[in-house]
Amino acid sequence: MKFTIQKSTLQGALQQLGKVVPSRSTLPILSSVLLSAKDGRLSLRATDLEISQIITVDAVMSAEGEVAVPQRTFLEITSEMPEGELTFEVQKNNQVQLTTAFGTYSIMGKPAAEYPSLPSVDRQQAVEIEGKLLRRVIDKTAFAVSRDDLKPSLMGVLFRFQEDNFIAVATDSHRLVRYTYHEPPKGGYVGDNIIPVKFLNILTAYLENVDMVTFNIGENHIMVQSGDTELYTRIIEERFPDYETVFPQDNDKKLVVEREEFLSAVRRVSIFSNRTTHQISLKLGADGLNLSTEDAETVSAAQEQVKGVFDGEELMIGYNANYLRDVISHLDSDTVKAEFSSAVSAAIFYSEQQREGEELTMLLMPIRLSE
Amino acid sequence: MRLLREIIAEHRAVGDIHRMPSALADQIAAGEVVERPASVVKELIENAIDAGATRISVLVEQGGQRLIQVSDNGRGMDAADLGLAFERHATSKLRSTADLAAIATLGFRGEALPSIASVAKVVARSSTGPEEGHEITVAGGQAGAVKPAPPVGGTTIQVRNLFYNTPARRKFLKAPRTENQHIIEVVRRFALCCPQIAFDLTHGDKELFRLPASDLAGRIGAVFARRYKNAIRPVALSKEPFTVEGFVGNLSLVRGRPKEQYIFLNGRSVQDRLLNSAVYGAYRSLVSRGEYPFFVLNISMPLEAVDVNVHPAKSEVRFRDEWRVYHVLKLAVTEAIKDIPGMIPDFERPFGPAPFPAAGGPGLAPALPVDSGTLFEAAPKPAGGEGAGTAGKPGDTGGGEQRSLRPEAPYNPELIWQVHNKYIFSQVASGVVMIDQHVAHERVLYEEALKAFNGSRRPSQSVLFPQVLELATDEYSRLIDMIPYLERLGFRLREFGHQTVIIEGLPIDVAWGREQEIITDVLDRTDGRMEGAEVFEKMAASYSCKAAVKAGDPLTLEEMRNVVDRLFATENPYYCPHGRPTVVHLSAAELDRRFERI
């Protein structure tokens, strides 16, 4: 195996693959990237067994072949090289030699046969989504995904492709985001898939200047192609909780408040909350709301009044300040509406002016405050 | 020589009832008092102490079977007393039934010497002054005449060929090595009971103890190992009419067997479950089941408050008011160890087989039938051993040392790492602290749970998708009883009928998905009894164990700091509710030693 490639091309590919390569793994081969030279094209592949990424780049081929090379070392040396060409050649026993105008460098590679194979994806089922829309969906939902592997179904975003709309839902059981787009995506596919959040975070980087993205949906995997890059992910095969039933129907205590004002008040007050519980309390009344917190451990306290319009019986309700901050900061209108029922039930948060064609709604569960 | 039971059988065969020959009666009675060589040693030392001795020497050969000799410098006996001493129920210590209610001496039954003399060959020499002494020889219960002898400055009793005439008893003797261990234990017991008396013990030509008169702390150091002196804390409490004095060990002296535990009641060694459990009660959350703290305690109380005449061996006692004794003892020990949780256990021989021989071990001849390390520290230290780096202070650097980290910050939030997803390491000025993430979090949750039961309810994070928990009938009704307590911890539960409850809210530290496991474990471990502090402790222990982060859970920097900050804010940061250590300190000096820098 031998090829010549522009340093910047190789460096760019290795950098992108670095996001997939796991930082710690029980399988050592996963810290390598697989290079394949075939049919005049060079492809580089990385995987963490859940997500795989393939980047195909231009190179001048001298001899076909495959080898796995430690991603980190490979990227380090490539980054330090001056602009220009470099030659990559595999010698005996997977010994890789890099040659530039200045010198030669040796890296011990690993046999390609050890590298996990690529999942196969049935490309018959496909959905097309606008790149900009997908970016927005990921931005608005990914934050609410659970990081706790006790509930695997919550470690991804539910993508629900329906005949007349498209819904994305994420929750960690304490808060929930539901994003609805009122047009069905192109392709005619109908179905639910829970997509790992790590995949979505990698994918979002490729969506900046992309008009349309195609989701190729297979039995267990999804493949998304964007230019020279193919991204594969395992679908989380779990049952997503029945989120529609938890949306409250009769929350009769309604608050309207300036978003920025609310958010910055929460930020300030939360600094003084208990570091473990992060609890702050909201006292909702005719003049808007009063935010307060008290931490017996550090003997600190804070309170702030936020002007707003409140309609309903007075209510005292507690929240995890971090969750509340996340929710408010991911809404994007000037004014936020919130609807409450009681101190132990879910409140609904949404933008007063929804964007055209979409509906973004969030649920937040309270903390029953300590005595 | 005929077996005792053959003699009995023969008498029985005759078929009539008659008075036993006195030699036989003595032999049978001897069975109660003289069980093994160590019991002879015990009886003779008791007599020596009762005679006001200030120095007692014990010499044994072949595990005491061939020879036991106890010499004292006490008051001694004149010729008449010496003759009477071997008659049954002859005693100088008890004259009337009234005396029995207030027994101040160790011996009193008047059984010891005749019993011993009925199963061995005994020579007793005694003198009351410097002028003249006497001796008497008794063999198989047959006393010879009292003869003049050179003065011995007290009393010396030689017991030879123990059980020579009772083969059945002899057969049950263990190897000399084992019998000798029992003797050592007896002498150790008296040595701890009476530190003001000098003791020595020699086995054959080996000196096992040479203990000059001392205070109790010094005696403990001499009897066990020098490091013990730095690992004990004084107990002193007076609560009329009781006084408790002595020492208890800190946690470096905790053993896996109930060995080094001594309670003396009015100067008499006693073994009493109730008293032991009072001490364990004080250590409660510091030691686990199967771990035994070190203690040497003297309890004084009015003589009439206790009955020691329960058993011939006199190690059992009965109290007039045993619960009061229990509480005073527990209180005394609790006071003594109340600051142990503030002491951090130092790094103690952690890397595989100890590179340094155990203190006192290597110098003792291998044949010596005692636990190495529990004897005096006469053994020379091999070069490069434990004491090598500390200029003439061997033993002081041993595992018994504990250091208080109070003056310096307990950890450094900037220099903190997770190791094996299991331990948190942090660099501090004096070295490295190592924290077990699971037990640390467990300790935090445990104290928070106890506080929640006693007052402030913990906050509860509501969940969007409440979990349904279905239980068997009896478990369901127990859970219903328990709901108020689980709610204090931060759970929110709702009865749903049909033996199901709905879990609507969780404690902040509990991840969604763990609630069912935690609740059923608390249910299992408390057995539904809803009274008493013990149940709260059990609930808190079960909850904290199940809810804490596990070994293997990766933690973010923020999570590590949070756990460690909260740990050091607890009342007992250095031990988990089961008594396992949460923090181990590796001193920079220890590191230097291991890399042979010093």
PDB file of C-alpha atoms in Angstrom, chain A residues 24 148 150-151 154 171-176 241-243 246 275-277 279 297 320 323 344 346 363 365-371, chain B residues 421 448 455-465 467 487-488 490-492 508-509 511-515 554 558 561-562 565-566:
ATOM      1  CA  ARG A  24     -10.788   5.073  26.409  1.00  0.00           C
ATOM      2  CA  ASP A 148     -27.250   7.993  32.589  1.00  0.00           C
ATOM      3  CA  LEU A 150     -29.506   3.106  33.375  1.00  0.00           C
ATOM      4  CA  LYS A 151     -32.189   4.096  30.855  1.00  0.00           C
ATOM      5  CA  LEU A 154     -33.243   8.187  26.968  1.00  0.00           C
ATOM      6  CA  THR A 171     -35.955  13.700  27.864  1.00  0.00           C
ATOM      7  CA  ASP A 172     -33.987  12.637  30.912  1.00  0.00           C
ATOM      8  CA  SER A 173     -37.225  12.102  32.870  1.00  0.00           C
ATOM      9  CA  HIS A 174     -36.886  15.424  34.684  1.00  0.00           C
ATOM     10  CA  ARG A 175     -37.327  17.643  31.656  1.00  0.00           C
ATOM     11  CA  LEU A 176     -38.565  17.014  28.150  1.00  0.00           C
ATOM     12  CA  PRO A 241     -41.489   6.375  27.034  1.00  0.00           C
ATOM     13  CA  ASP A 242     -44.980   7.495  26.129  1.00  0.00           C
ATOM     14  CA  TYR A 243     -44.226  11.199  26.208  1.00  0.00           C
ATOM     15  CA  VAL A 246     -47.256  13.418  30.326  1.00  0.00           C
ATOM     16  CA  ARG A 275     -24.046  22.588  45.098  1.00  0.00           C
ATOM     17  CA  THR A 276     -25.678  19.202  45.245  1.00  0.00           C
ATOM     18  CA  THR A 277     -29.372  19.932  44.945  1.00  0.00           C
ATOM     19  CA  GLN A 279     -32.567  23.954  44.278  1.00  0.00           C
ATOM     20  CA  GLU A 297     -24.178  24.315  54.151  1.00  0.00           C
ATOM     21  CA  ASN A 320     -33.127  22.400  39.870  1.00  0.00           C
ATOM     22  CA  TYR A 323     -32.570  22.404  34.476  1.00  0.00           C
ATOM     23  CA  VAL A 344     -45.353  18.697  42.336  1.00  0.00           C
ATOM     24  CA  ALA A 346     -44.985  19.333  35.361  1.00  0.00           C
ATOM     25  CA  LEU A 363     -41.720  20.261  30.181  1.00  0.00           C
ATOM     26  CA  MET A 365     -40.552  18.667  36.647  1.00  0.00           C
ATOM     27  CA  PRO A 366     -40.190  20.480  39.963  1.00  0.00           C
ATOM     28  CA  ILE A 367     -38.183  19.617  43.038  1.00  0.00           C
ATOM     29  CA  ARG A 368     -40.189  19.239  46.190  1.00  0.00           C
ATOM     30  CA  LEU A 369     -38.135  21.569  48.334  1.00  0.00           C
ATOM     31  CA  SER A 370     -36.413  20.343  51.474  1.00  0.00           C
ATOM     32  CA  GLU A 371     -37.876  21.462  54.756  1.00  0.00           C
TER      33      GLU A 371
ATOM     34  CA  ASN B 421     -13.057   4.676  38.010  1.00  0.00           C
ATOM     35  CA  GLU B 448     -27.804  13.004  55.149  1.00  0.00           C
ATOM     36  CA  GLY B 455     -35.404  16.684  61.038  1.00  0.00           C
ATOM     37  CA  SER B 456     -34.998  18.291  57.691  1.00  0.00           C
ATOM     38  CA  ARG B 457     -36.588  16.399  54.834  1.00  0.00           C
ATOM     39  CA  ARG B 458     -34.434  15.994  51.724  1.00  0.00           C
ATOM     40  CA  PRO B 459     -35.600  17.560  48.480  1.00  0.00           C
ATOM     41  CA  SER B 460     -37.269  15.344  45.923  1.00  0.00           C
ATOM     42  CA  GLN B 461     -36.877  15.616  42.174  1.00  0.00           C
ATOM     43  CA  SER B 462     -40.155  14.760  40.502  1.00  0.00           C
ATOM     44  CA  VAL B 463     -40.098  12.499  37.473  1.00  0.00           C
ATOM     45  CA  LEU B 464     -42.098  12.726  34.276  1.00  0.00           C
ATOM     46  CA  PHE B 465     -42.552   8.989  34.003  1.00  0.00           C
ATOM     47  CA  GLN B 467     -42.488   4.067  38.094  1.00  0.00           C
ATOM     48  CA  GLU B 487     -40.380  10.547  51.807  1.00  0.00           C
ATOM     49  CA  ARG B 488     -37.958  12.104  54.275  1.00  0.00           C
ATOM     50  CA  GLY B 490     -36.521  12.411  49.089  1.00  0.00           C
ATOM     51  CA  PHE B 491     -38.713   9.750  47.530  1.00  0.00           C
ATOM     52  CA  ARG B 492     -42.262  10.624  46.655  1.00  0.00           C
ATOM     53  CA  ILE B 508     -31.394  14.270  44.184  1.00  0.00           C
ATOM     54  CA  ASP B 509     -28.520  11.775  44.325  1.00  0.00           C
ATOM     55  CA  ALA B 511     -30.518   8.349  39.157  1.00  0.00           C
ATOM     56  CA  TRP B 512     -33.833   7.497  37.574  1.00  0.00           C
ATOM     57  CA  GLY B 513     -33.891   3.737  37.165  1.00  0.00           C
ATOM     58  CA  ARG B 514     -32.336   2.897  40.525  1.00  0.00           C
ATOM     59  CA  GLU B 515     -35.384   3.669  42.660  1.00  0.00           C
ATOM     60  CA  PRO B 554     -16.657   7.375  35.841  1.00  0.00           C
ATOM     61  CA  GLU B 558     -17.134  18.442  39.285  1.00  0.00           C
ATOM     62  CA  ARG B 561     -15.090  17.609  44.030  1.00  0.00           C
ATOM     63  CA  ASN B 562     -18.708  17.467  45.055  1.00  0.00           C
ATOM     64  CA  ASP B 565     -16.355  18.255  49.657  1.00  0.00           C
ATOM     65  CA  ARG B 566     -19.453  16.676  51.060  1.00  0.00           C
TER      66      ARG B 566
END
